[in-house]
PDB file of C-alpha atoms in Angstrom:
ATOM      1  CA  UNK C  27      17.008  29.742  51.988  1.00 37.00           C
ATOM      2  CA  UNK C  28      17.605  32.628  54.177  1.00 39.00           C
ATOM      3  CA  UNK C  29      19.191  35.538  52.700  1.00 43.00           C
ATOM      4  CA  UNK C  30      22.750  36.215  54.686  1.00 44.00           C
ATOM      5  CA  UNK C  31      23.263  39.221  56.779  1.00 48.00           C
ATOM      6  CA  UNK C  32      23.993  42.514  54.050  1.00 53.00           C
ATOM      7  CA  UNK C  33      26.820  44.667  54.409  1.00 54.00           C
ATOM      8  CA  UNK C  34      25.778  48.136  55.820  1.00 61.00           C
ATOM      9  CA  UNK C  35      28.729  49.895  54.883  1.00 68.00           C
ATOM     10  CA  UNK C  36      28.488  53.258  53.077  1.00 86.00           C
ATOM     11  CA  UNK C  37      27.266  53.123  49.605  1.00 97.00           C
ATOM     12  CA  UNK C  38      29.602  53.748  46.805  1.00 98.00           C
ATOM     13  CA  UNK C  39      28.879  55.497  43.310  1.00 98.00           C
ATOM     14  CA  UNK C  40      30.663  55.870  40.367  1.00 98.00           C
ATOM     15  CA  UNK C  41      30.682  56.046  36.424  1.00 98.00           C
ATOM     16  CA  UNK C  42      31.441  53.309  34.171  1.00 98.00           C
ATOM     17  CA  UNK C  43      33.484  54.988  31.272  1.00 97.00           C
ATOM     18  CA  UNK C  44      33.559  53.555  27.836  1.00 95.00           C
ATOM     19  CA  UNK C  45      37.021  54.010  26.067  1.00 96.00           C
ATOM     20  CA  UNK C  46      35.721  55.658  22.688  1.00 96.00           C
ATOM     21  CA  UNK C  47      38.819  57.861  21.902  1.00 96.00           C
ATOM     22  CA  UNK C  48      36.456  60.320  20.303  1.00 95.00           C
ATOM     23  CA  UNK C  49      34.612  60.972  23.788  1.00 96.00           C
ATOM     24  CA  UNK C  50      36.368  63.435  26.224  1.00 96.00           C
ATOM     25  CA  UNK C  51      37.739  61.063  28.268  1.00 97.00           C
ATOM     26  CA  UNK C  52      39.900  62.832  30.595  1.00 98.00           C
ATOM     27  CA  UNK C  53      37.099  65.976  31.124  1.00 97.00           C
ATOM     28  CA  UNK C  54      34.530  63.429  32.052  1.00 97.00           C
ATOM     29  CA  UNK C  55      36.928  61.388  34.765  1.00 98.00           C
ATOM     30  CA  UNK C  56      37.912  64.983  35.958  1.00 98.00           C
ATOM     31  CA  UNK C  57      34.252  65.749  36.288  1.00 98.00           C
ATOM     32  CA  UNK C  58      33.309  62.560  38.495  1.00 98.00           C
ATOM     33  CA  UNK C  59      36.250  63.423  40.457  1.00 98.00           C
ATOM     34  CA  UNK C  60      34.970  67.085  40.941  1.00 98.00           C
ATOM     35  CA  UNK C  61      31.494  65.661  41.483  1.00 98.00           C
ATOM     36  CA  UNK C  62      32.558  63.540  44.298  1.00 98.00           C
ATOM     37  CA  UNK C  63      31.766  60.468  43.011  1.00 98.00           C
ATOM     38  CA  UNK C  64      33.685  57.462  44.578  1.00 98.00           C
ATOM     39  CA  UNK C  65      34.474  55.091  41.475  1.00 98.00           C
ATOM     40  CA  UNK C  66      35.489  55.080  37.706  1.00 98.00           C
ATOM     41  CA  UNK C  67      35.383  51.927  35.937  1.00 98.00           C
ATOM     42  CA  UNK C  68      36.714  51.846  32.316  1.00 98.00           C
ATOM     43  CA  UNK C  69      35.671  49.303  30.080  1.00 96.00           C
ATOM     44  CA  UNK C  70      38.218  47.165  28.719  1.00 96.00           C
ATOM     45  CA  UNK C  71      37.507  46.683  24.971  1.00 93.00           C
ATOM     46  CA  UNK C  72      40.933  46.174  23.158  1.00 93.00           C
ATOM     47  CA  UNK C  73      39.639  44.389  20.190  1.00 94.00           C
ATOM     48  CA  UNK C  74      37.036  47.093  19.325  1.00 94.00           C
ATOM     49  CA  UNK C  75      38.154  49.918  16.934  1.00 92.00           C
ATOM     50  CA  UNK C  76      39.020  53.364  18.150  1.00 94.00           C
ATOM     51  CA  UNK C  77      39.397  52.515  21.884  1.00 96.00           C
ATOM     52  CA  UNK C  78      41.929  53.774  24.402  1.00 97.00           C
ATOM     53  CA  UNK C  79      44.009  51.073  26.262  1.00 97.00           C
ATOM     54  CA  UNK C  80      42.106  50.604  29.510  1.00 97.00           C
ATOM     55  CA  UNK C  81      45.376  50.644  31.534  1.00 97.00           C
ATOM     56  CA  UNK C  82      46.712  53.243  29.849  1.00 98.00           C
ATOM     57  CA  UNK C  83      43.812  55.048  30.488  1.00 98.00           C
ATOM     58  CA  UNK C  84      43.342  54.418  33.982  1.00 98.00           C
ATOM     59  CA  UNK C  85      47.026  55.719  34.521  1.00 98.00           C
ATOM     60  CA  UNK C  86      46.471  59.124  32.669  1.00 98.00           C
ATOM     61  CA  UNK C  87      42.707  59.427  34.718  1.00 98.00           C
ATOM     62  CA  UNK C  88      44.641  58.994  38.024  1.00 98.00           C
ATOM     63  CA  UNK C  89      47.834  61.590  36.961  1.00 98.00           C
ATOM     64  CA  UNK C  90      44.824  64.543  36.361  1.00 98.00           C
ATOM     65  CA  UNK C  91      42.424  63.448  39.724  1.00 98.00           C
ATOM     66  CA  UNK C  92      43.018  63.696  42.991  1.00 97.00           C
ATOM     67  CA  UNK C  93      40.371  61.433  44.909  1.00 97.00           C
ATOM     68  CA  UNK C  94      38.095  59.106  42.922  1.00 98.00           C
ATOM     69  CA  UNK C  95      39.339  55.392  42.671  1.00 98.00           C
ATOM     70  CA  UNK C  96      39.724  53.883  39.576  1.00 98.00           C
ATOM     71  CA  UNK C  97      39.323  49.961  38.514  1.00 98.00           C
ATOM     72  CA  UNK C  98      39.212  48.150  34.869  1.00 98.00           C
ATOM     73  CA  UNK C  99      35.424  47.433  34.936  1.00 97.00           C
ATOM     74  CA  UNK C 100      36.159  44.817  34.139  1.00 96.00           C
ATOM     75  CA  UNK C 101      39.733  43.612  32.337  1.00 97.00           C
ATOM     76  CA  UNK C 102      39.519  41.476  29.567  1.00 96.00           C
ATOM     77  CA  UNK C 103      41.775  38.314  30.866  1.00 95.00           C
ATOM     78  CA  UNK C 104      42.355  36.616  27.778  1.00 95.00           C
ATOM     79  CA  UNK C 105      44.436  39.421  26.293  1.00 96.00           C
ATOM     80  CA  UNK C 106      45.689  40.243  29.881  1.00 96.00           C
ATOM     81  CA  UNK C 107      48.255  38.115  31.154  1.00 94.00           C
ATOM     82  CA  UNK C 108      47.231  38.041  35.233  1.00 95.00           C
ATOM     83  CA  UNK C 109      51.137  38.691  36.350  1.00 92.00           C
ATOM     84  CA  UNK C 110      51.745  41.610  33.783  1.00 93.00           C
ATOM     85  CA  UNK C 111      48.298  42.579  34.742  1.00 96.00           C
ATOM     86  CA  UNK C 112      48.953  42.431  38.742  1.00 95.00           C
ATOM     87  CA  UNK C 113      52.104  44.519  38.129  1.00 95.00           C
ATOM     88  CA  UNK C 114      50.601  47.433  36.240  1.00 97.00           C
ATOM     89  CA  UNK C 115      47.588  47.599  38.728  1.00 98.00           C
ATOM     90  CA  UNK C 116      50.057  47.426  41.542  1.00 97.00           C
ATOM     91  CA  UNK C 117      52.458  50.308  40.360  1.00 97.00           C
ATOM     92  CA  UNK C 118      49.321  52.410  39.477  1.00 98.00           C
ATOM     93  CA  UNK C 119      48.137  52.139  43.226  1.00 98.00           C
ATOM     94  CA  UNK C 120      51.782  52.742  44.557  1.00 98.00           C
ATOM     95  CA  UNK C 121      51.993  55.964  42.271  1.00 98.00           C
ATOM     96  CA  UNK C 122      48.390  57.113  43.492  1.00 98.00           C
ATOM     97  CA  UNK C 123      48.559  56.583  47.008  1.00 98.00           C
ATOM     98  CA  UNK C 124      45.955  53.763  46.674  1.00 98.00           C
ATOM     99  CA  UNK C 125      43.518  54.731  44.423  1.00 98.00           C
ATOM    100  CA  UNK C 126      43.026  51.448  42.031  1.00 98.00           C
ATOM    101  CA  UNK C 127      40.528  48.395  42.168  1.00 98.00           C
ATOM    102  CA  UNK C 128      40.682  45.454  39.941  1.00 98.00           C
ATOM    103  CA  UNK C 129      37.657  44.282  38.396  1.00 98.00           C
ATOM    104  CA  UNK C 130      37.857  40.777  36.392  1.00 98.00           C
ATOM    105  CA  UNK C 131      36.514  39.009  33.491  1.00 94.00           C
ATOM    106  CA  UNK C 132      36.349  35.354  32.201  1.00 92.00           C
ATOM    107  CA  UNK C 133      36.160  36.771  28.505  1.00 88.00           C
ATOM    108  CA  UNK C 134      33.261  37.695  26.046  1.00 86.00           C
ATOM    109  CA  UNK C 135      33.352  38.914  22.185  1.00 91.00           C
ATOM    110  CA  UNK C 136      35.518  35.545  21.717  1.00 93.00           C
ATOM    111  CA  UNK C 137      35.736  36.522  17.889  1.00 94.00           C
ATOM    112  CA  UNK C 138      37.435  39.773  18.708  1.00 94.00           C
ATOM    113  CA  UNK C 139      39.899  38.292  21.165  1.00 94.00           C
ATOM    114  CA  UNK C 140      40.973  35.668  18.665  1.00 95.00           C
ATOM    115  CA  UNK C 141      41.463  38.695  16.285  1.00 94.00           C
ATOM    116  CA  UNK C 142      43.911  39.925  19.034  1.00 93.00           C
ATOM    117  CA  UNK C 143      45.768  36.959  19.611  1.00 94.00           C
ATOM    118  CA  UNK C 144      43.683  35.239  22.396  1.00 93.00           C
ATOM    119  CA  UNK C 145      42.604  32.124  22.843  1.00 92.00           C
ATOM    120  CA  UNK C 146      39.097  31.115  22.759  1.00 94.00           C
ATOM    121  CA  UNK C 147      37.785  29.148  25.490  1.00 95.00           C
ATOM    122  CA  UNK C 148      34.486  27.536  26.496  1.00 95.00           C
ATOM    123  CA  UNK C 149      32.453  28.616  29.503  1.00 94.00           C
ATOM    124  CA  UNK C 150      34.141  26.164  31.885  1.00 96.00           C
ATOM    125  CA  UNK C 151      37.521  26.926  30.731  1.00 96.00           C
ATOM    126  CA  UNK C 152      37.297  30.338  30.896  1.00 96.00           C
ATOM    127  CA  UNK C 153      35.661  30.008  34.544  1.00 97.00           C
ATOM    128  CA  UNK C 154      38.834  27.835  35.372  1.00 96.00           C
ATOM    129  CA  UNK C 155      41.284  30.486  33.865  1.00 96.00           C
ATOM    130  CA  UNK C 156      39.521  33.574  35.809  1.00 97.00           C
ATOM    131  CA  UNK C 157      40.098  31.234  39.026  1.00 97.00           C
ATOM    132  CA  UNK C 158      43.704  30.690  38.287  1.00 97.00           C
ATOM    133  CA  UNK C 159      44.461  34.713  37.568  1.00 96.00           C
ATOM    134  CA  UNK C 160      42.722  35.441  40.664  1.00 97.00           C
ATOM    135  CA  UNK C 161      45.385  33.115  42.432  1.00 94.00           C
ATOM    136  CA  UNK C 162      48.414  34.259  40.372  1.00 93.00           C
ATOM    137  CA  UNK C 163      47.298  38.099  41.036  1.00 94.00           C
ATOM    138  CA  UNK C 164      47.086  37.377  44.815  1.00 94.00           C
ATOM    139  CA  UNK C 165      50.233  35.762  44.813  1.00 91.00           C
ATOM    140  CA  UNK C 166      52.106  38.379  42.896  1.00 90.00           C
ATOM    141  CA  UNK C 167      50.982  40.750  45.178  1.00 93.00           C
ATOM    142  CA  UNK C 168      52.084  38.714  48.295  1.00 90.00           C
ATOM    143  CA  UNK C 169      55.590  39.238  50.281  1.00 75.00           C
ATOM    144  CA  UNK C 170      56.232  35.682  49.911  1.00 78.00           C
ATOM    145  CA  UNK C 171      59.200  34.203  48.172  1.00 72.00           C
ATOM    146  CA  UNK C 172      59.446  31.070  45.721  1.00 72.00           C
ATOM    147  CA  UNK C 173      56.008  31.770  44.253  1.00 74.00           C
ATOM    148  CA  UNK C 174      54.560  28.824  42.218  1.00 80.00           C
ATOM    149  CA  UNK C 175      51.560  28.047  40.327  1.00 80.00           C
ATOM    150  CA  UNK C 176      51.514  25.517  37.560  1.00 82.00           C
ATOM    151  CA  UNK C 177      47.758  25.939  36.598  1.00 80.00           C
ATOM    152  CA  UNK C 178      45.710  24.500  33.451  1.00 87.00           C
ATOM    153  CA  UNK C 179      45.841  27.910  32.085  1.00 90.00           C
ATOM    154  CA  UNK C 180      48.618  29.997  33.684  1.00 87.00           C
ATOM    155  CA  UNK C 181      52.010  29.155  34.864  1.00 83.00           C
ATOM    156  CA  UNK C 182      54.053  31.836  37.207  1.00 82.00           C
ATOM    157  CA  UNK C 183      57.426  31.282  38.838  1.00 83.00           C
ATOM    158  CA  UNK C 184      59.520  33.462  40.328  1.00 77.00           C
ATOM    159  CA  UNK C 185      61.666  34.106  43.218  1.00 67.00           C
ATOM    160  CA  UNK C 186      59.459  37.009  44.473  1.00 74.00           C
ATOM    161  CA  UNK C 187      56.876  39.320  43.226  1.00 77.00           C
ATOM    162  CA  UNK C 188      55.935  42.555  43.621  1.00 80.00           C
ATOM    163  CA  UNK C 189      55.787  45.128  44.337  1.00 90.00           C
ATOM    164  CA  UNK C 190      53.166  45.254  46.447  1.00 93.00           C
ATOM    165  CA  UNK C 191      50.087  47.605  46.478  1.00 97.00           C
ATOM    166  CA  UNK C 192      49.658  50.631  48.478  1.00 97.00           C
ATOM    167  CA  UNK C 193      46.964  49.132  49.941  1.00 97.00           C
ATOM    168  CA  UNK C 194      44.610  45.806  49.883  1.00 96.00           C
ATOM    169  CA  UNK C 195      43.077  45.898  46.370  1.00 98.00           C
ATOM    170  CA  UNK C 196      39.853  44.351  46.313  1.00 96.00           C
ATOM    171  CA  UNK C 197      39.179  41.741  43.192  1.00 98.00           C
ATOM    172  CA  UNK C 198      35.706  42.251  41.929  1.00 98.00           C
ATOM    173  CA  UNK C 199      34.577  39.771  39.356  1.00 98.00           C
ATOM    174  CA  UNK C 200      32.525  40.498  36.505  1.00 98.00           C
ATOM    175  CA  UNK C 201      30.411  37.654  36.074  1.00 97.00           C
ATOM    176  CA  UNK C 202      26.620  36.495  35.043  1.00 96.00           C
ATOM    177  CA  UNK C 203      26.136  32.666  34.729  1.00 96.00           C
ATOM    178  CA  UNK C 204      25.306  30.852  37.778  1.00 97.00           C
ATOM    179  CA  UNK C 205      28.884  29.387  38.251  1.00 97.00           C
ATOM    180  CA  UNK C 206      30.585  32.257  37.658  1.00 97.00           C
ATOM    181  CA  UNK C 207      28.684  33.633  40.824  1.00 98.00           C
ATOM    182  CA  UNK C 208      29.572  30.809  42.373  1.00 98.00           C
ATOM    183  CA  UNK C 209      33.490  31.207  41.780  1.00 98.00           C
ATOM    184  CA  UNK C 210      32.773  35.092  42.814  1.00 98.00           C
ATOM    185  CA  UNK C 211      31.282  33.819  46.233  1.00 98.00           C
ATOM    186  CA  UNK C 212      34.312  31.676  46.882  1.00 98.00           C
ATOM    187  CA  UNK C 213      37.177  34.034  45.727  1.00 98.00           C
ATOM    188  CA  UNK C 214      36.050  37.637  44.950  1.00 98.00           C
ATOM    189  CA  UNK C 215      36.225  40.886  47.058  1.00 98.00           C
ATOM    190  CA  UNK C 216      33.243  41.820  45.263  1.00 98.00           C
ATOM    191  CA  UNK C 217      30.600  40.633  42.206  1.00 98.00           C
ATOM    192  CA  UNK C 218      29.981  43.340  39.833  1.00 98.00           C
ATOM    193  CA  UNK C 219      26.750  42.724  37.651  1.00 97.00           C
ATOM    194  CA  UNK C 220      25.603  45.179  34.563  1.00 97.00           C
ATOM    195  CA  UNK C 221      21.707  45.467  35.045  1.00 98.00           C
ATOM    196  CA  UNK C 222      21.014  44.995  30.787  1.00 96.00           C
ATOM    197  CA  UNK C 223      22.357  41.338  31.628  1.00 96.00           C
ATOM    198  CA  UNK C 224      21.328  40.697  35.015  1.00 97.00           C
ATOM    199  CA  UNK C 225      17.934  42.853  36.051  1.00 96.00           C
ATOM    200  CA  UNK C 226      16.102  42.997  39.706  1.00 95.00           C
ATOM    201  CA  UNK C 227      14.833  39.516  39.426  1.00 92.00           C
ATOM    202  CA  UNK C 228      17.844  37.879  38.451  1.00 96.00           C
ATOM    203  CA  UNK C 229      20.095  39.855  40.693  1.00 96.00           C
ATOM    204  CA  UNK C 230      17.665  38.587  43.784  1.00 95.00           C
ATOM    205  CA  UNK C 231      18.487  35.020  42.718  1.00 96.00           C
ATOM    206  CA  UNK C 232      22.006  35.991  42.239  1.00 97.00           C
ATOM    207  CA  UNK C 233      22.836  37.216  45.599  1.00 96.00           C
ATOM    208  CA  UNK C 234      21.475  33.985  47.290  1.00 97.00           C
ATOM    209  CA  UNK C 235      23.909  31.981  45.103  1.00 97.00           C
ATOM    210  CA  UNK C 236      26.413  34.611  45.914  1.00 98.00           C
ATOM    211  CA  UNK C 237      25.529  33.982  49.768  1.00 98.00           C
ATOM    212  CA  UNK C 238      25.523  30.540  49.618  1.00 98.00           C
ATOM    213  CA  UNK C 239      28.658  29.963  47.667  1.00 98.00           C
ATOM    214  CA  UNK C 240      30.412  32.165  50.216  1.00 98.00           C
ATOM    215  CA  UNK C 241      29.084  30.461  53.241  1.00 98.00           C
ATOM    216  CA  UNK C 242      30.098  26.935  51.978  1.00 98.00           C
ATOM    217  CA  UNK C 243      33.661  28.204  51.395  1.00 98.00           C
ATOM    218  CA  UNK C 244      33.814  29.547  54.954  1.00 98.00           C
ATOM    219  CA  UNK C 245      33.140  32.745  54.346  1.00 98.00           C
ATOM    220  CA  UNK C 246      30.942  35.563  55.609  1.00 97.00           C
ATOM    221  CA  UNK C 247      29.133  36.542  52.659  1.00 97.00           C
ATOM    222  CA  UNK C 248      28.718  40.349  54.172  1.00 95.00           C
ATOM    223  CA  UNK C 249      32.235  40.830  53.327  1.00 96.00           C
ATOM    224  CA  UNK C 250      31.527  40.520  49.593  1.00 97.00           C
ATOM    225  CA  UNK C 251      30.812  43.786  48.174  1.00 97.00           C
ATOM    226  CA  UNK C 252      27.688  44.047  45.552  1.00 97.00           C
ATOM    227  CA  UNK C 253      28.246  46.339  42.341  1.00 98.00           C
ATOM    228  CA  UNK C 254      25.649  46.806  39.910  1.00 98.00           C
ATOM    229  CA  UNK C 255      26.306  48.596  36.408  1.00 98.00           C
ATOM    230  CA  UNK C 256      23.353  50.870  35.549  1.00 98.00           C
ATOM    231  CA  UNK C 257      23.121  50.905  31.927  1.00 98.00           C
ATOM    232  CA  UNK C 258      19.954  53.056  31.377  1.00 96.00           C
ATOM    233  CA  UNK C 259      19.017  56.587  30.599  1.00 97.00           C
ATOM    234  CA  UNK C 260      17.751  59.655  32.641  1.00 97.00           C
ATOM    235  CA  UNK C 261      14.934  60.698  30.872  1.00 91.00           C
ATOM    236  CA  UNK C 262      12.706  63.653  31.995  1.00 84.00           C
ATOM    237  CA  UNK C 263      10.063  62.728  29.539  1.00 86.00           C
ATOM    238  CA  UNK C 264       8.397  60.085  31.381  1.00 88.00           C
ATOM    239  CA  UNK C 265       9.158  56.115  32.275  1.00 93.00           C
ATOM    240  CA  UNK C 266      10.184  54.041  29.671  1.00 93.00           C
ATOM    241  CA  UNK C 267      11.046  50.808  32.113  1.00 95.00           C
ATOM    242  CA  UNK C 268      13.802  49.928  34.762  1.00 97.00           C
ATOM    243  CA  UNK C 269      16.578  52.577  34.772  1.00 98.00           C
ATOM    244  CA  UNK C 270      14.649  54.583  32.082  1.00 97.00           C
ATOM    245  CA  UNK C 271      12.767  57.584  33.277  1.00 97.00           C
ATOM    246  CA  UNK C 272      12.860  60.470  35.250  1.00 97.00           C
ATOM    247  CA  UNK C 273      15.202  61.277  38.498  1.00 97.00           C
ATOM    248  CA  UNK C 274      12.748  60.755  40.619  1.00 97.00           C
ATOM    249  CA  UNK C 275      12.221  57.038  39.298  1.00 98.00           C
ATOM    250  CA  UNK C 276      16.116  56.242  39.534  1.00 98.00           C
ATOM    251  CA  UNK C 277      15.915  57.392  43.077  1.00 98.00           C
ATOM    252  CA  UNK C 278      13.277  54.906  44.168  1.00 98.00           C
ATOM    253  CA  UNK C 279      15.322  52.040  41.918  1.00 98.00           C
ATOM    254  CA  UNK C 280      18.098  52.760  43.186  1.00 98.00           C
ATOM    255  CA  UNK C 281      16.881  52.873  46.748  1.00 98.00           C
ATOM    256  CA  UNK C 282      15.309  49.825  46.555  1.00 97.00           C
ATOM    257  CA  UNK C 283      18.548  48.340  45.135  1.00 98.00           C
ATOM    258  CA  UNK C 284      20.069  49.008  48.164  1.00 97.00           C
ATOM    259  CA  UNK C 285      17.608  48.697  50.834  1.00 96.00           C
ATOM    260  CA  UNK C 286      15.722  45.422  49.076  1.00 94.00           C
ATOM    261  CA  UNK C 287      19.125  44.005  47.158  1.00 94.00           C
ATOM    262  CA  UNK C 288      21.606  44.810  49.209  1.00 94.00           C
ATOM    263  CA  UNK C 289      23.487  46.480  46.480  1.00 97.00           C
ATOM    264  CA  UNK C 290      26.399  48.655  47.814  1.00 97.00           C
ATOM    265  CA  UNK C 291      28.413  50.265  44.594  1.00 98.00           C
ATOM    266  CA  UNK C 292      26.913  51.805  41.840  1.00 98.00           C
ATOM    267  CA  UNK C 293      28.333  52.745  38.399  1.00 98.00           C
ATOM    268  CA  UNK C 294      26.462  54.757  36.459  1.00 98.00           C
ATOM    269  CA  UNK C 295      26.886  53.852  32.291  1.00 98.00           C
ATOM    270  CA  UNK C 296      24.389  56.457  30.649  1.00 95.00           C
ATOM    271  CA  UNK C 297      25.163  59.513  28.642  1.00 95.00           C
ATOM    272  CA  UNK C 298      28.374  61.302  29.937  1.00 94.00           C
ATOM    273  CA  UNK C 299      26.052  64.648  29.352  1.00 95.00           C
ATOM    274  CA  UNK C 300      23.687  63.522  32.286  1.00 96.00           C
ATOM    275  CA  UNK C 301      26.631  62.502  34.541  1.00 98.00           C
ATOM    276  CA  UNK C 302      26.024  65.980  36.733  1.00 98.00           C
ATOM    277  CA  UNK C 303      22.457  65.290  37.184  1.00 98.00           C
ATOM    278  CA  UNK C 304      23.182  61.565  38.028  1.00 98.00           C
ATOM    279  CA  UNK C 305      26.018  62.958  40.668  1.00 98.00           C
ATOM    280  CA  UNK C 306      24.645  66.030  41.991  1.00 98.00           C
ATOM    281  CA  UNK C 307      21.100  65.328  42.232  1.00 98.00           C
ATOM    282  CA  UNK C 308      20.195  61.336  42.611  1.00 98.00           C
ATOM    283  CA  UNK C 309      23.142  60.058  44.340  1.00 98.00           C
ATOM    284  CA  UNK C 310      22.790  62.586  47.489  1.00 98.00           C
ATOM    285  CA  UNK C 311      18.838  61.724  47.165  1.00 98.00           C
ATOM    286  CA  UNK C 312      19.603  57.907  47.350  1.00 98.00           C
ATOM    287  CA  UNK C 313      21.941  58.328  50.185  1.00 97.00           C
ATOM    288  CA  UNK C 314      19.125  60.692  52.269  1.00 97.00           C
ATOM    289  CA  UNK C 315      16.369  57.563  51.294  1.00 97.00           C
ATOM    290  CA  UNK C 316      18.519  54.646  52.208  1.00 97.00           C
ATOM    291  CA  UNK C 317      19.944  56.447  55.379  1.00 95.00           C
ATOM    292  CA  UNK C 318      16.361  57.077  56.213  1.00 95.00           C
ATOM    293  CA  UNK C 319      14.878  53.528  55.356  1.00 94.00           C
ATOM    294  CA  UNK C 320      17.978  51.937  57.071  1.00 90.00           C
ATOM    295  CA  UNK C 321      17.066  53.724  60.247  1.00 88.00           C
ATOM    296  CA  UNK C 322      13.417  52.996  60.486  1.00 81.00           C
ATOM    297  CA  UNK C 323      14.098  49.356  59.768  1.00 68.00           C
ATOM    298  CA  UNK C 324      16.411  49.142  62.629  1.00 56.00           C
ATOM    299  CA  UNK C 325      14.071  51.453  65.241  1.00 57.00           C
ATOM    300  CA  UNK C 326      11.087  48.731  64.005  1.00 59.00           C
ATOM    301  CA  UNK C 327      13.368  45.670  64.732  1.00 59.00           C
ATOM    302  CA  UNK C 328      14.616  47.315  68.156  1.00 59.00           C
ATOM    303  CA  UNK C 329      10.977  47.947  69.268  1.00 52.00           C
ATOM    304  CA  UNK C 330       9.269  45.909  71.875  1.00 48.00           C
ATOM    305  CA  UNK C 331       6.885  43.201  70.548  1.00 52.00           C
ATOM    306  CA  UNK C 332       3.172  45.033  70.931  1.00 47.00           C
ATOM    307  CA  UNK C 333       4.979  48.494  70.797  1.00 44.00           C
ATOM    308  CA  UNK C 334       4.741  50.958  68.352  1.00 38.00           C
ATOM    309  CA  UNK C 335       7.723  50.997  65.791  1.00 35.00           C
TER     310      UNK C 335
END
């Protein structure tokens, strides 16, 4: 299978924030904004002890920052009714001037979900619920009247949806299995994968699967953004494997992920005290190196046969 044409839009970099109430959450968010990062993802783990509510934390972050975009990465769908979630996300987007995106997950940690009143679903049912949730959310954000969806997991009936968000919000799916990636290719605006569950070899296979599913659905695969959660550590003592090493290793590996794998969005999920090094040293170097390598590839492709590239 030939890989689809990859998106070559600007790279986006951000941070994935664990909502630990003991951590300096607001200060970290303000640092990310001040450092020029593009995105702040809030992990949604309502069943964990001493964690902040993700939508409430997102609203607080939007109130004390000026430019960074915020999203749940990803919302725990079994505990977030999609119509209510759609209204919350659209409200934050309107009040912030269009600085909100949406990440959705089918559900994990089912013991915790059940403890908080959610239902346990099998893999196929969870994927179907996720697909229905995307439909409900998009209906809610539309300007249509007489909205109705009677699915296997969600029912949504209203005379009129809304409020509409301030901009066209992208819906990212945080999925890792083959059929979940197929779903992302059919219906999502972006795919968000964690490095611990989708290392580079699996990432390459997932990209091909995403492309194929999008093409089969009549979509341009290049329109789907590719996000990667960087679960590693910046360690000046030496390399200890993928995403565990000094800054120069991170620059090399992120450049390869962008140029070789088509990843266009990176969320740093390492130690908050290393956020400045990531944002102010690694990110600019990766942007520069990716620009050089892409320019070199274009020059080589444009050279006539037999002409030095």
